[in-house]
CSV table of C-alpha atoms in Angstrom, one decimal:
chain,number,residue,atom,x,y,z
A,1,MET,CA,81.3,100.8,83.4
A,2,SER,CA,83.9,101.0,85.3
A,3,ASP,CA,84.3,100.2,89.3
A,4,PHE,CA,85.7,103.1,90.0
A,5,PRO,CA,84.8,106.1,91.0
A,6,TRP,CA,86.9,108.6,88.2
A,7,PRO,CA,87.3,108.1,84.5
A,8,SER,CA,88.9,105.8,82.6
A,9,GLY,CA,92.5,106.7,81.6
A,10,ALA,CA,91.9,109.5,84.0
A,11,ALA,CA,95.1,111.6,84.9
A,12,THR,CA,94.9,114.5,88.0
A,13,GLY,CA,97.3,116.7,90.2
A,14,ILE,CA,98.2,115.4,93.8
A,15,GLY,CA,97.5,119.1,95.3
A,16,SER,CA,100.1,121.6,95.4
A,17,LEU,CA,100.9,124.3,92.7
A,18,PRO,CA,103.6,126.9,92.4
A,19,GLY,CA,102.2,130.9,92.9
A,20,THR,CA,99.4,132.6,95.0
A,21,ASP,CA,97.1,133.2,92.5
A,22,ILE,CA,94.3,131.0,93.2
A,23,ALA,CA,92.3,131.7,90.2
A,24,GLU,CA,95.0,131.2,87.5
A,25,ALA,CA,96.2,127.9,89.5
A,26,GLN,CA,92.5,126.6,89.1
A,27,ARG,CA,91.8,128.1,85.3
A,28,VAL,CA,95.0,125.5,84.5
A,29,ILE,CA,93.8,122.9,86.2
A,30,LEU,CA,90.8,123.1,85.0
A,31,GLY,CA,91.7,123.2,81.2
A,32,GLU,CA,94.6,121.0,81.7
A,33,LEU,CA,92.8,118.2,83.6
A,34,PRO,CA,89.7,118.0,82.7
A,35,ASP,CA,88.7,114.5,83.3
A,36,LEU,CA,89.9,114.7,87.4
A,37,PRO,CA,90.7,118.2,88.6
A,38,HIS,CA,91.4,119.1,92.1
A,39,LEU,CA,91.1,122.4,94.4
A,40,PRO,CA,95.2,123.3,94.3
A,41,GLU,CA,96.7,124.3,97.0
A,42,LEU,CA,99.1,127.3,97.0
A,43,PRO,CA,101.6,126.6,100.5
A,44,GLU,CA,103.4,130.1,98.8
A,45,ARG,CA,100.5,132.2,100.0
A,46,GLY,CA,101.7,131.1,103.5
A,47,PRO,CA,100.4,130.2,106.8
A,48,GLY,CA,97.0,129.0,106.7
A,49,ALA,CA,98.2,127.7,102.8
A,50,ASP,CA,100.8,125.1,104.2
A,51,LEU,CA,100.0,121.1,103.9
A,52,ILE,CA,99.6,121.1,108.5
A,53,GLY,CA,98.0,125.1,108.9
A,54,ARG,CA,95.3,124.2,106.3
A,55,GLY,CA,94.3,120.8,107.5
A,56,ALA,CA,94.4,121.8,111.0
A,57,GLY,CA,91.2,124.0,109.8
A,58,PHE,CA,89.2,121.5,109.2
A,59,LEU,CA,88.9,120.8,113.0
A,60,VAL,CA,86.1,120.7,114.2
A,61,ASP,CA,86.3,122.6,118.4
A,62,LEU,CA,89.9,122.6,118.3
A,63,PRO,CA,91.0,125.9,117.1
A,64,VAL,CA,95.0,126.3,116.7
A,65,GLN,CA,97.3,128.8,116.6
A,66,LEU,CA,101.2,129.8,115.5
A,67,TYR,CA,103.4,129.8,118.1
A,68,ALA,CA,106.9,130.2,117.7
A,69,GLY,CA,106.6,129.1,113.8
A,70,ARG,CA,104.8,125.7,114.9
A,71,TRP,CA,100.8,124.9,114.7
A,72,GLN,CA,99.1,124.5,117.9
A,73,ILE,CA,96.1,123.4,119.8
A,74,ALA,CA,94.3,127.1,121.0
A,75,GLY,CA,92.1,128.1,124.0
A,76,ARG,CA,90.4,129.8,121.2
A,77,PRO,CA,89.6,130.9,117.8
A,78,GLY,CA,92.1,133.6,116.5
A,79,ALA,CA,93.5,135.7,114.0
A,80,ASP,CA,95.6,132.5,112.1
A,81,LEU,CA,92.7,130.3,112.3
A,82,ARG,CA,90.5,133.1,110.4
A,83,ARG,CA,93.6,133.7,108.1
A,84,THR,CA,93.1,129.8,107.1
A,85,ALA,CA,89.7,129.8,106.6
A,86,ASP,CA,89.5,133.0,104.4
A,87,LEU,CA,92.1,131.5,102.7
A,88,LEU,CA,90.2,128.1,101.9
A,89,GLU,CA,86.5,130.1,101.8
A,90,ARG,CA,88.0,132.7,98.7
A,91,ASP,CA,89.7,129.0,96.9
A,92,LEU,CA,85.9,127.7,97.5
A,93,ASP,CA,84.3,130.9,95.6
A,94,GLN,CA,86.9,130.7,92.9
A,95,LEU,CA,85.9,126.9,92.5
A,96,THR,CA,82.2,127.5,92.7
A,97,GLU,CA,82.7,130.3,90.2
A,98,GLN,CA,85.0,128.2,87.7
A,99,ALA,CA,83.5,124.5,88.0
A,100,ASP,CA,80.1,126.0,87.4
A,101,GLY,CA,78.4,123.2,85.5
A,102,PHE,CA,81.3,120.9,85.8
A,103,THR,CA,79.3,116.8,85.8
A,104,GLY,CA,82.7,114.8,86.7
A,105,THR,CA,84.9,113.9,89.4
A,106,ILE,CA,86.5,116.2,91.0
A,107,LYS,CA,89.2,115.7,93.7
A,108,ILE,CA,89.6,118.2,97.2
A,109,GLN,CA,92.8,117.5,99.6
A,110,ALA,CA,93.3,117.7,103.1
A,111,ALA,CA,96.3,116.3,105.7
A,112,GLY,CA,95.2,112.5,107.3
A,113,PRO,CA,94.5,112.6,110.8
A,114,TRP,CA,98.4,111.0,111.9
A,115,THR,CA,100.2,113.4,109.6
A,116,LEU,CA,98.2,116.0,111.6
A,117,ALA,CA,98.8,114.4,115.3
A,118,ALA,CA,102.7,114.2,114.5
A,119,SER,CA,103.2,117.5,113.4
A,120,LEU,CA,100.2,119.9,116.0
A,121,ASP,CA,101.6,120.5,119.2
A,122,LEU,CA,99.6,120.1,122.4
A,123,PRO,CA,99.2,123.8,124.3
A,124,ILE,CA,101.5,121.9,127.1
A,125,GLY,CA,104.4,121.0,124.8
A,126,GLY,CA,104.8,117.7,122.9
A,127,ARG,CA,103.1,116.7,119.5
A,128,MET,CA,99.4,115.5,119.8
A,129,LEU,CA,100.9,111.6,118.7
A,130,ARG,CA,102.2,111.5,122.6
A,131,ASP,CA,98.9,111.2,124.1
A,132,PRO,CA,96.1,108.6,122.7
A,133,GLY,CA,93.3,110.2,123.8
A,134,ALA,CA,94.3,113.6,121.7
A,135,VAL,CA,94.4,111.3,118.9
A,136,ARG,CA,91.0,110.2,119.3
A,137,ASP,CA,89.8,113.6,119.9
A,138,LEU,CA,91.4,115.2,117.2
A,139,THR,CA,90.7,112.3,114.2
A,140,ASP,CA,87.0,112.9,115.2
A,141,SER,CA,87.2,116.5,115.1
A,142,LEU,CA,88.8,115.7,111.6
A,143,ALA,CA,85.9,113.5,110.6
A,144,GLU,CA,83.4,115.9,111.4
A,145,GLY,CA,85.2,118.8,109.7
A,146,LEU,CA,85.8,116.9,106.4
A,147,ARG,CA,81.9,115.6,106.6
A,148,ARG,CA,81.4,119.7,106.3
A,149,HIS,CA,83.8,120.5,103.7
A,150,LEU,CA,82.8,117.9,101.3
A,151,ALA,CA,79.1,118.5,101.3
A,152,ASP,CA,80.0,122.6,101.1
A,153,VAL,CA,82.0,121.5,98.0
A,154,ARG,CA,78.9,119.8,96.7
A,155,LYS,CA,76.7,122.7,97.5
A,156,ARG,CA,78.9,124.9,95.3
A,157,VAL,CA,79.0,122.0,92.4
A,158,PRO,CA,76.1,120.0,92.4
A,159,GLY,CA,76.8,118.1,89.2
A,160,ALA,CA,80.3,116.8,90.5
A,161,THR,CA,81.3,113.9,92.2
A,162,VAL,CA,83.5,114.5,94.7
A,163,LEU,CA,86.8,112.7,95.8
A,164,LEU,CA,88.8,113.0,99.1
A,165,GLN,CA,92.5,112.6,99.5
A,166,LEU,CA,94.1,112.3,102.7
A,167,ASP,CA,97.4,113.5,102.7
A,168,GLU,CA,99.5,111.2,105.4
A,169,PRO,CA,103.4,111.8,104.7
A,170,SER,CA,103.8,111.1,108.0
A,171,LEU,CA,102.4,108.2,108.4
A,172,PRO,CA,105.6,105.6,108.1
A,173,ALA,CA,107.6,107.5,110.3
A,174,VAL,CA,104.4,107.3,113.4
A,175,LEU,CA,104.0,103.3,112.3
A,176,ALA,CA,108.0,102.9,112.6
A,177,GLY,CA,108.7,104.9,115.7
A,178,ARG,CA,110.8,107.3,114.1
A,179,VAL,CA,108.9,111.0,114.7
A,180,PRO,CA,110.9,112.9,117.1
A,181,THR,CA,110.5,114.4,120.2
A,182,GLU,CA,110.8,117.9,121.0
A,183,SER,CA,114.6,118.0,122.5
A,184,GLY,CA,115.6,115.2,119.0
A,185,LEU,CA,116.8,113.1,121.6
A,186,SER,CA,114.3,110.4,121.7
A,187,ALA,CA,110.9,109.5,119.5
A,188,TYR,CA,107.2,108.9,120.2
A,189,ARG,CA,105.7,105.2,120.6
A,190,THR,CA,105.4,103.3,117.6
A,191,VAL,CA,101.9,103.0,116.7
A,192,SER,CA,100.4,99.9,115.7
A,193,ALA,CA,99.3,99.1,112.1
A,194,PRO,CA,95.4,98.0,113.6
A,195,ALA,CA,95.4,101.2,115.3
A,196,ALA,CA,96.5,103.3,112.7
A,197,ALA,CA,94.1,101.7,110.3
A,198,SER,CA,91.4,102.5,112.8
A,199,ARG,CA,92.0,106.2,112.7
A,200,LEU,CA,92.5,106.2,109.3
A,201,ARG,CA,88.4,104.2,109.2
A,202,THR,CA,87.1,107.1,111.1
A,203,VAL,CA,87.7,110.0,108.8
A,204,ILE,CA,87.1,107.5,106.0
A,205,GLU,CA,83.7,106.2,106.9
A,206,ALA,CA,82.3,110.1,107.9
A,207,VAL,CA,82.7,111.5,104.6
A,208,ASP,CA,80.5,109.8,103.0
A,209,ALA,CA,82.8,110.1,99.4
A,210,PRO,CA,85.4,107.5,97.9
A,211,VAL,CA,88.8,108.2,99.8
A,212,VAL,CA,92.6,108.4,98.2
A,213,VAL,CA,95.3,108.4,100.5
A,214,HIS,CA,98.8,109.9,99.6
A,215,CYS,CA,102.0,109.0,100.7
A,216,CYS,CA,105.3,109.6,98.8
A,217,ALA,CA,107.1,107.0,101.2
A,218,PRO,CA,109.5,104.2,100.1
A,219,ASP,CA,107.9,102.4,102.8
A,220,LEU,CA,104.4,103.0,101.6
A,221,PRO,CA,101.9,100.9,104.7
A,222,LEU,CA,99.5,99.6,101.6
A,223,GLN,CA,97.9,97.2,104.1
A,224,VAL,CA,97.3,100.2,106.6
A,225,PHE,CA,95.4,102.0,103.5
A,226,ARG,CA,93.1,98.9,102.5
A,227,ASP,CA,92.7,97.9,106.3
A,228,ALA,CA,91.1,101.3,106.7
A,229,SER,CA,88.7,100.6,103.4
A,230,ALA,CA,90.7,103.6,101.2
A,231,ARG,CA,89.2,103.4,97.9
A,232,ALA,CA,92.6,104.0,96.5
A,233,VAL,CA,96.2,105.2,97.1
A,234,ALA,CA,98.3,107.5,96.0
A,235,PHE,CA,102.2,107.1,95.9
A,236,ASP,CA,105.4,108.1,93.9
A,237,LEU,CA,106.5,105.1,91.6
A,238,SER,CA,110.2,105.5,91.9
A,239,LEU,CA,110.3,105.0,95.8
A,240,ILE,CA,108.5,101.8,95.2
A,241,LYS,CA,111.1,98.6,95.2
A,242,ASP,CA,108.7,95.8,95.9
A,243,LEU,CA,106.2,95.6,94.0
A,244,ASP,CA,104.6,92.4,95.5
A,245,PRO,CA,102.3,94.5,98.0
A,246,VAL,CA,101.0,96.5,94.6
A,247,GLY,CA,100.3,93.5,93.0
A,248,GLU,CA,97.8,92.7,96.4
A,249,ALA,CA,96.4,95.7,96.3
A,250,ILE,CA,95.2,95.5,92.8
A,251,GLU,CA,93.9,92.3,93.1
A,252,ALA,CA,92.3,93.6,96.0
A,253,GLY,CA,90.4,96.4,93.9
A,254,LEU,CA,92.5,99.2,95.0
A,255,GLY,CA,92.9,102.0,92.7
A,256,LEU,CA,96.3,103.1,91.8
A,257,PHE,CA,97.0,107.1,91.6
A,258,VAL,CA,100.3,106.2,90.3
A,259,GLY,CA,103.1,109.1,90.7
A,260,ALA,CA,104.9,108.4,87.4
A,261,ALA,CA,105.9,112.0,86.1
A,262,PRO,CA,108.6,113.8,87.8
A,263,THR,CA,107.9,116.8,89.6
A,264,ARG,CA,111.2,118.4,88.6
A,265,PRO,CA,113.0,118.6,84.7
A,266,VAL,CA,115.2,116.0,84.6
A,267,ALA,CA,117.6,115.5,81.3
A,268,GLY,CA,115.7,116.7,78.4
A,269,GLY,CA,113.8,119.1,79.7
A,270,ARG,CA,110.0,118.5,79.0
A,271,PRO,CA,108.1,115.5,80.2
A,272,GLU,CA,107.5,113.2,77.7
A,273,ALA,CA,103.8,111.6,78.2
A,274,LYS,CA,104.7,108.6,76.0
A,275,GLN,CA,107.6,107.7,78.5
A,276,VAL,CA,105.2,108.9,81.7
A,277,ALA,CA,102.5,106.0,79.9
A,278,GLU,CA,105.2,103.4,79.6
A,279,ARG,CA,106.6,103.4,82.9
A,280,VAL,CA,103.0,102.9,84.0
A,281,ARG,CA,102.3,100.1,81.4
A,282,LYS,CA,105.4,98.0,82.0
A,283,VAL,CA,104.8,97.8,85.8
A,284,TRP,CA,101.6,97.0,85.1
A,285,GLN,CA,102.6,94.0,82.9
A,286,ARG,CA,105.3,92.7,85.2
A,287,LEU,CA,102.4,92.2,87.9
A,288,GLY,CA,100.9,90.4,85.2
A,289,PHE,CA,97.4,91.7,85.2
A,290,PRO,CA,95.1,92.5,82.1
A,291,ALA,CA,95.5,95.6,79.9
A,292,SER,CA,92.3,96.0,80.3
A,293,ARG,CA,92.1,97.3,83.6
A,294,LEU,CA,95.1,99.0,83.4
A,295,PRO,CA,93.1,102.6,82.6
A,296,GLU,CA,90.0,102.0,85.0
A,297,GLN,CA,92.3,100.9,88.3
A,298,VAL,CA,95.1,103.7,87.6
A,299,VAL,CA,95.1,107.0,87.8
A,300,ILE,CA,98.6,108.7,86.2
A,301,THR,CA,100.2,111.7,88.5
A,302,PRO,CA,103.5,113.8,88.8
A,303,ALA,CA,105.3,111.8,91.5
A,304,CYS,CA,104.2,114.3,94.3
A,305,GLY,CA,103.1,117.6,94.8
A,306,LEU,CA,104.1,120.5,92.6
A,307,ALA,CA,104.5,123.5,94.4
A,308,GLY,CA,108.3,124.1,93.9
A,309,ALA,CA,108.1,123.6,90.2
A,310,SER,CA,108.0,126.6,87.6
A,311,PRO,CA,104.6,127.5,86.3
A,312,ALA,CA,105.9,126.1,82.5
A,313,TYR,CA,106.8,122.9,83.9
A,314,VAL,CA,103.6,122.6,85.7
A,315,ARG,CA,101.6,123.3,82.7
A,316,ALA,CA,103.9,120.9,80.2
A,317,LEU,CA,103.8,117.7,83.3
A,318,LEU,CA,100.2,118.4,83.3
A,319,LYS,CA,99.2,118.6,79.9
A,320,ALA,CA,101.9,115.2,79.8
A,321,CYS,CA,100.1,113.7,82.7
A,322,GLN,CA,96.5,113.7,80.9
A,323,GLU,CA,97.7,112.5,77.5
A,324,ALA,CA,99.6,109.6,79.3
A,325,GLY,CA,96.2,108.6,81.0
A,326,ARG,CA,94.6,108.6,77.3
A,327,ARG,CA,97.4,106.6,75.9
A,328,ILE,CA,97.3,103.7,78.5
A,329,SER,CA,93.3,103.6,77.7
A,330,GLU,CA,94.7,102.6,73.9
A,331,VAL,CA,94.5,98.3,74.5
């Protein structure tokens, strides 16, 4: 029996898909990724379906609004927040219907606290990141909102085990002091690794579910994710240059959601499950871990989200990931 909260040899998606039809998107996910489906996100639907708008919609007692094309903290809930909530409600209604009777593990995604802090504006201007007190309030609010969200998902799909993915694309820039101010002439203060881990841990401990932290960046802050008590990390394999921290994470028991399948067609067109599986297997072998642990500890995914891909390519890619997961199980 695996110690990890997903089936051995599983594959899943990162989150976003193309188009605006949530019913069709969920049919594709449940059909192509039956071992570890996720609740797809469709950013083409506009404000409130984007990473930041959707993530900010989970905040409790911290309403947001769009102002000059950017999300900012608002004095009271308005039309932008109602639209965000309506889109999420439609998504969850479809999940309730289409995942009726589902008894496996399902993954839900949301923007993490540092990416929200680096993207949301304060009412007085500037990002929330500039004010440590605002970051603390944001984190507590997000933790409570995601706790409620996951409880809602469990009610709707009572047989499922829920896995939460926190998307933190901005965290490397936050740690390095590379988030620009409004003027673009300077950057916000550097956040220390212990402080970053502490805020992440606040959310992770609140949700009562295993958490995967997703970050597609060359400078993947693996130690921060480990210190925050994440169960797994999701990353783009092509961006990883130094494998030593990955080996240390495997040794420590961290699950890996390995982005090994290209999000756009490369030479040769369709993605090949055999090539995807081989990429993952070779890395595992280079690190010297037992082959029997590979399908338990690793989940195969696309390199990143698929919002910019064609529907035909998405189907082919997800099918290849699912088949690659089966291939790495053949020890």
